[in-house]
XYZ file of C-alpha atoms in Angstrom:
343
model
C 1.487 86.990 147.683
C 1.193 83.242 147.367
C 2.905 81.185 144.597
C 0.628 80.039 141.755
C -0.413 76.366 142.025
C 1.192 74.091 139.500
C -1.227 72.315 137.391
C -0.503 68.581 136.798
C 0.985 67.924 133.330
C -1.259 65.411 131.463
C 0.424 62.231 130.582
C 0.571 61.311 126.879
C -1.721 58.465 125.982
C 0.098 55.395 124.882
C 0.038 54.849 121.168
C -2.322 52.163 119.879
C -0.409 48.998 119.155
C -0.108 48.400 115.415
C -0.995 44.715 114.762
C 1.934 42.878 113.161
C -0.323 40.670 111.190
C -3.190 41.987 109.246
C -6.267 39.604 109.174
C -8.801 40.061 106.395
C -11.545 37.871 105.016
C -10.559 35.263 102.405
C -9.576 34.495 99.906
C -6.027 35.374 100.825
C -4.360 33.951 97.788
C -4.974 35.681 94.373
C -4.415 33.964 91.010
C -4.449 35.489 87.538
C -7.190 32.947 86.444
C -10.425 34.935 85.603
C -13.723 33.726 84.426
C -13.028 35.269 80.969
C -9.791 33.537 80.629
C -11.205 30.141 81.703
C -13.999 30.549 79.125
C -11.625 31.412 76.434
C -9.767 28.193 77.206
C -12.904 26.196 77.051
C -13.905 27.808 73.775
C -10.360 27.036 72.336
C -10.686 23.429 73.649
C -13.975 23.175 71.820
C -12.431 24.325 68.596
C -11.228 20.863 67.400
C -14.671 19.451 68.143
C -16.424 22.251 66.314
C -14.133 21.925 63.284
C -14.849 18.108 63.134
C -18.542 18.751 63.429
C -18.462 21.326 60.531
C -16.384 18.914 58.407
C -18.754 15.964 58.786
C -22.139 17.779 59.032
C -21.370 20.917 57.008
C -23.835 23.743 57.366
C -26.126 21.771 59.758
C -23.370 22.140 62.497
C -22.903 25.871 61.831
C -26.643 26.418 62.094
C -27.154 24.496 65.344
C -24.243 26.019 67.165
C -24.903 29.483 65.983
C -28.596 29.185 67.055
C -27.616 27.985 70.612
C -24.824 30.519 71.037
C -27.129 33.443 70.148
C -29.971 31.962 72.133
C -27.980 31.607 75.293
C -26.480 35.052 74.866
C -30.021 36.513 74.354
C -31.480 34.489 77.328
C -28.611 35.802 79.537
C -29.496 39.341 78.694
C -33.196 38.778 79.122
C -33.045 37.128 82.541
C -30.490 39.508 83.889
C -32.830 42.372 82.885
C -35.734 40.635 84.672
C -33.659 40.446 87.746
C -32.681 44.129 87.490
C -29.017 43.425 86.942
C -26.427 44.058 84.242
C -26.076 41.084 81.902
C -22.656 39.407 82.551
C -22.062 38.769 78.853
C -18.477 39.832 78.986
C -17.436 36.767 81.044
C -18.222 34.500 78.025
C -20.084 31.931 80.156
C -23.267 32.149 78.192
C -21.549 31.716 74.916
C -19.706 28.621 76.124
C -22.981 27.231 77.377
C -24.428 27.784 73.956
C -21.519 26.136 72.242
C -21.792 22.915 74.424
C -25.509 22.852 74.078
C -25.355 23.174 70.225
C -22.735 20.516 69.903
C -24.834 18.126 72.015
C -27.774 18.384 69.578
C -28.181 16.259 66.452
C -27.817 17.821 63.007
C -31.489 17.441 62.393
C -32.744 19.319 65.393
C -35.261 22.182 64.307
C -34.302 25.753 65.140
C -36.945 26.143 67.861
C -35.390 23.147 69.823
C -32.185 25.210 70.074
C -33.949 28.375 71.184
C -36.093 26.562 73.795
C -33.113 24.632 75.007
C -30.997 27.797 75.329
C -33.559 29.623 77.386
C -34.129 26.667 79.661
C -30.414 26.241 80.140
C -29.830 29.850 81.195
C -33.144 30.523 82.822
C -33.692 27.301 84.784
C -30.111 25.985 84.816
C -28.318 29.223 85.975
C -30.485 32.426 86.551
C -32.951 30.552 88.869
C -30.065 29.663 91.252
C -28.619 33.184 91.303
C -26.356 33.194 88.327
C -22.891 31.810 87.464
C -21.185 30.202 90.464
C -24.468 29.504 92.287
C -25.983 26.916 89.885
C -26.178 23.294 91.094
C -26.704 21.486 87.737
C -24.813 21.976 84.448
C -26.830 24.660 82.556
C -26.248 23.088 79.124
C -27.370 19.622 80.283
C -30.450 21.093 81.883
C -31.475 22.507 78.597
C -30.549 19.332 76.706
C -32.567 17.106 79.078
C -35.548 19.461 78.786
C -35.691 19.350 75.004
C -34.812 15.704 74.839
C -37.882 14.895 76.969
C -40.209 17.608 75.580
C -39.435 17.114 71.851
C -38.866 13.367 71.882
C -40.229 12.986 68.311
C -37.599 15.294 66.812
C -34.646 14.265 69.036
C -35.265 10.435 69.211
C -32.951 7.912 67.551
C -34.991 7.968 64.344
C -34.530 11.655 63.951
C -30.853 11.326 63.509
C -31.459 9.225 60.271
C -32.405 10.596 56.833
C -32.332 7.851 54.154
C -32.335 10.622 51.444
C -30.338 13.053 53.489
C -28.141 15.644 52.074
C -25.002 13.962 53.467
C -23.869 10.367 53.344
C -23.088 10.346 57.167
C -26.722 10.901 58.036
C -28.168 8.003 56.162
C -27.063 5.410 58.768
C -28.217 4.978 62.367
C -25.956 6.097 65.169
C -23.635 3.374 66.561
C -25.278 3.170 69.965
C -28.715 2.841 68.327
C -27.456 0.055 66.188
C -26.196 -1.809 69.210
C -29.349 -0.998 71.142
C -31.820 -2.227 68.516
C -29.450 -4.839 66.890
C -30.299 -3.046 63.635
C -27.219 -3.693 61.659
C -23.449 -3.990 61.885
C -21.494 -1.875 64.247
C -19.046 0.602 62.637
C -15.400 -0.154 63.188
C -13.202 1.506 65.713
C -11.429 3.760 63.281
C -14.617 5.675 62.098
C -15.578 6.018 65.776
C -12.115 7.311 66.540
C -12.001 9.929 63.613
C -15.691 10.795 63.669
C -17.139 9.646 60.311
C -20.387 8.214 61.887
C -23.796 9.587 62.661
C -24.583 11.163 66.001
C -24.800 14.397 67.899
C -22.611 17.066 66.442
C -19.867 17.056 69.079
C -19.794 13.413 70.097
C -18.686 11.712 66.906
C -14.987 12.401 66.888
C -13.175 10.836 69.652
C -9.901 12.279 68.352
C -11.168 15.845 68.566
C -12.449 15.331 72.078
C -9.070 14.037 73.224
C -7.270 16.890 71.626
C -9.541 19.409 73.292
C -9.293 17.523 76.657
C -5.518 17.513 76.533
C -5.547 21.303 75.954
C -7.882 21.996 78.750
C -5.925 19.795 81.198
C -2.621 21.458 80.239
C -4.121 24.881 80.672
C -5.700 23.707 84.042
C -9.086 24.778 82.840
C -10.366 21.386 83.551
C -9.442 18.976 86.457
C -7.797 15.947 84.928
C -9.193 13.671 87.732
C -12.693 13.971 86.399
C -12.259 12.706 82.823
C -9.589 10.171 83.833
C -11.766 8.499 86.550
C -14.801 8.773 84.250
C -13.102 6.844 81.484
C -11.594 4.301 83.915
C -14.932 3.690 85.571
C -16.808 3.383 82.339
C -14.212 0.901 81.020
C -14.418 -1.197 84.221
C -18.226 -1.352 84.130
C -18.256 -2.006 80.418
C -15.631 -4.768 80.791
C -17.754 -6.534 83.378
C -20.757 -6.325 81.101
C -18.759 -7.892 78.421
C -17.829 -10.729 80.671
C -21.436 -11.339 81.574
C -22.606 -11.022 77.982
C -19.724 -11.833 75.636
C -22.075 -11.698 72.527
C -22.809 -7.896 72.933
C -21.515 -5.852 69.941
C -20.384 -3.110 72.261
C -16.880 -3.736 73.373
C -15.099 -1.587 75.781
C -13.437 0.580 73.137
C -16.866 0.883 71.398
C -18.326 2.202 74.684
C -15.468 4.749 75.116
C -15.178 6.005 71.546
C -18.932 5.753 70.741
C -21.627 8.270 71.814
C -20.960 11.349 73.916
C -18.857 9.777 76.781
C -15.605 11.477 75.756
C -17.459 14.749 74.977
C -19.142 14.671 78.327
C -15.994 13.667 80.173
C -14.000 16.540 78.757
C -16.364 19.440 78.374
C -19.449 18.761 80.589
C -18.464 16.889 83.749
C -15.463 19.194 84.219
C -17.584 22.222 84.840
C -15.947 23.755 87.863
C -19.135 25.233 89.300
C -21.083 21.862 89.366
C -18.237 19.474 90.189
C -16.492 18.828 93.497
C -13.724 20.975 94.948
C -11.133 18.429 96.234
C -9.126 16.183 93.888
C -10.440 13.114 95.728
C -13.983 14.340 95.316
C -13.468 14.903 91.662
C -12.242 11.355 91.197
C -15.362 10.035 92.901
C -17.619 12.346 90.894
C -16.024 11.244 87.568
C -16.193 7.534 88.564
C -19.847 7.898 89.319
C -20.641 9.641 85.995
C -18.751 6.948 84.040
C -20.539 4.109 85.783
C -23.925 5.649 85.406
C -23.421 6.265 81.703
C -22.753 2.519 81.095
C -25.673 1.442 83.346
C -28.123 3.741 81.514
C -26.910 2.435 78.105
C -27.312 -1.170 79.094
C -30.423 -1.088 81.186
C -32.610 1.816 80.046
C -34.524 2.609 76.786
C -32.103 5.358 75.994
C -29.082 4.410 73.883
C -27.083 7.226 75.492
C -26.861 8.275 79.210
C -24.408 11.076 79.629
C -27.108 13.816 80.107
C -28.796 12.114 82.976
C -25.598 10.732 84.513
C -23.996 14.322 84.709
C -27.239 15.753 86.145
C -27.603 12.895 88.729
C -24.043 13.300 89.884
C -24.307 17.067 90.009
C -26.968 16.511 92.755
C -24.511 14.627 94.856
C -21.751 17.179 94.696
C -22.540 18.827 98.124
C -22.388 15.374 99.791
C -19.062 14.494 98.002
C -17.569 17.888 99.073
C -18.596 17.071 102.645
C -16.847 13.794 102.679
C -13.751 14.691 100.715
C -12.688 18.278 101.499
C -9.622 17.940 103.696
C -9.732 19.313 107.344
C -8.055 22.651 107.561
C -4.765 22.780 109.511
C -5.568 23.466 113.259
C -9.342 22.890 112.881
C -10.922 20.767 115.601
C -11.510 17.168 114.942
C -15.150 16.084 114.222
C -16.793 14.550 117.252
C -17.413 10.938 116.984
C -20.037 8.813 118.732
C -17.541 7.267 121.056
C -16.311 10.748 122.071
C -19.863 11.864 122.727
C -20.501 8.857 124.878
C -17.363 9.433 127.007
C -18.337 13.120 127.504
C-alpha cells in the first residue's frame, strides 16, 4: 500500500497594504462658516443703515425694503420650482439680496419697481447662472440696473424730489444731482456724514455704512481689501479731478460721503461670490470699482456710478483671478515664450 500523496499547502496571500495617507477630493480644510451665518452677519451689518433709512425716510423706507425682501423671497421660490428644485430659502441669500436692493432704491419708487427689480435680480442675476455661488454678477445690482434703465421716469434725479413731500428731507435735490446740474448749494460734510440729505435709502448716512462695514470686516464676512482699496482709489481719482478743476463743488470728502460709494464699498462690492478670491485680486477689484465710480460721476450723464462700476468689474473677476491667484506649492511653473523657444 503506497503512502498518500501530500497536497501542497496554499500560501497565505499577503495582506493589502493600508495607505498611510488618505487622499480625498478637496476641500480638505473645514470651517464653521456657513452660508446662513454669513447672511446673518450681512443682515446685522445692514441694520445701522436700515435704522438710519427708517429714521430719515419713515414709512417709505419700511415699504421699499419690505417689498423687495418679500419680492426676492417669492422670486427665489418661483424660480426654484421652475427648475424642479427645492427653494433654498433657509440660507437667507434671497432675503439679503432683497434688503440690499430695497436700500438702493429711492424713497419714491413705486411698488411695482421693487417687485420687478426683485424678480430680475433673482431670475436673471442668480437663477439663470445656476443659483447661489454660480452667478457672475451681483444679483441686487442686476435688478437695480434693470429698473434704473427700464423705469427712468420714476427713478431719475427728479423723482427723488417732491417740493410738497411729506418729509422735509425729500424737498431738496440729492447732493450729487446738485453738483451735476449746478442747481444750488452743496450740503455740508456733516449732513452727508450723518445722513440728513436726500438720496437712495441706504446711501445717505456715511456713519451707518462705516459702522456696518466695520462689523462685517471684524466678523470676516467681508474682505477688508475691497472697501479699503475702493475708497483709496476713489479718493485718488477725485483728488486728481480737483487738481484739474479746482472750481468743482465736489471735494474728495464730498465724493466719499455723498452718493452710494460707501454703501457699495461695504455691502455690494464685497459679495464673496462675485469678487476675486485672492487678497491681491480683491485690492485690484476694489481699486477698479472706486476709479470707475468717479469716472462715471464726472464724465457720464448719471450723477451716480456705483451700479455700473460694480457690474463692469464683476465681468473682470475671472481675469483678475487668473492673474492674482498664487501658484500652489509644488505646481509646475508656467511655460514662457523663451522656454518654448528653447524647447
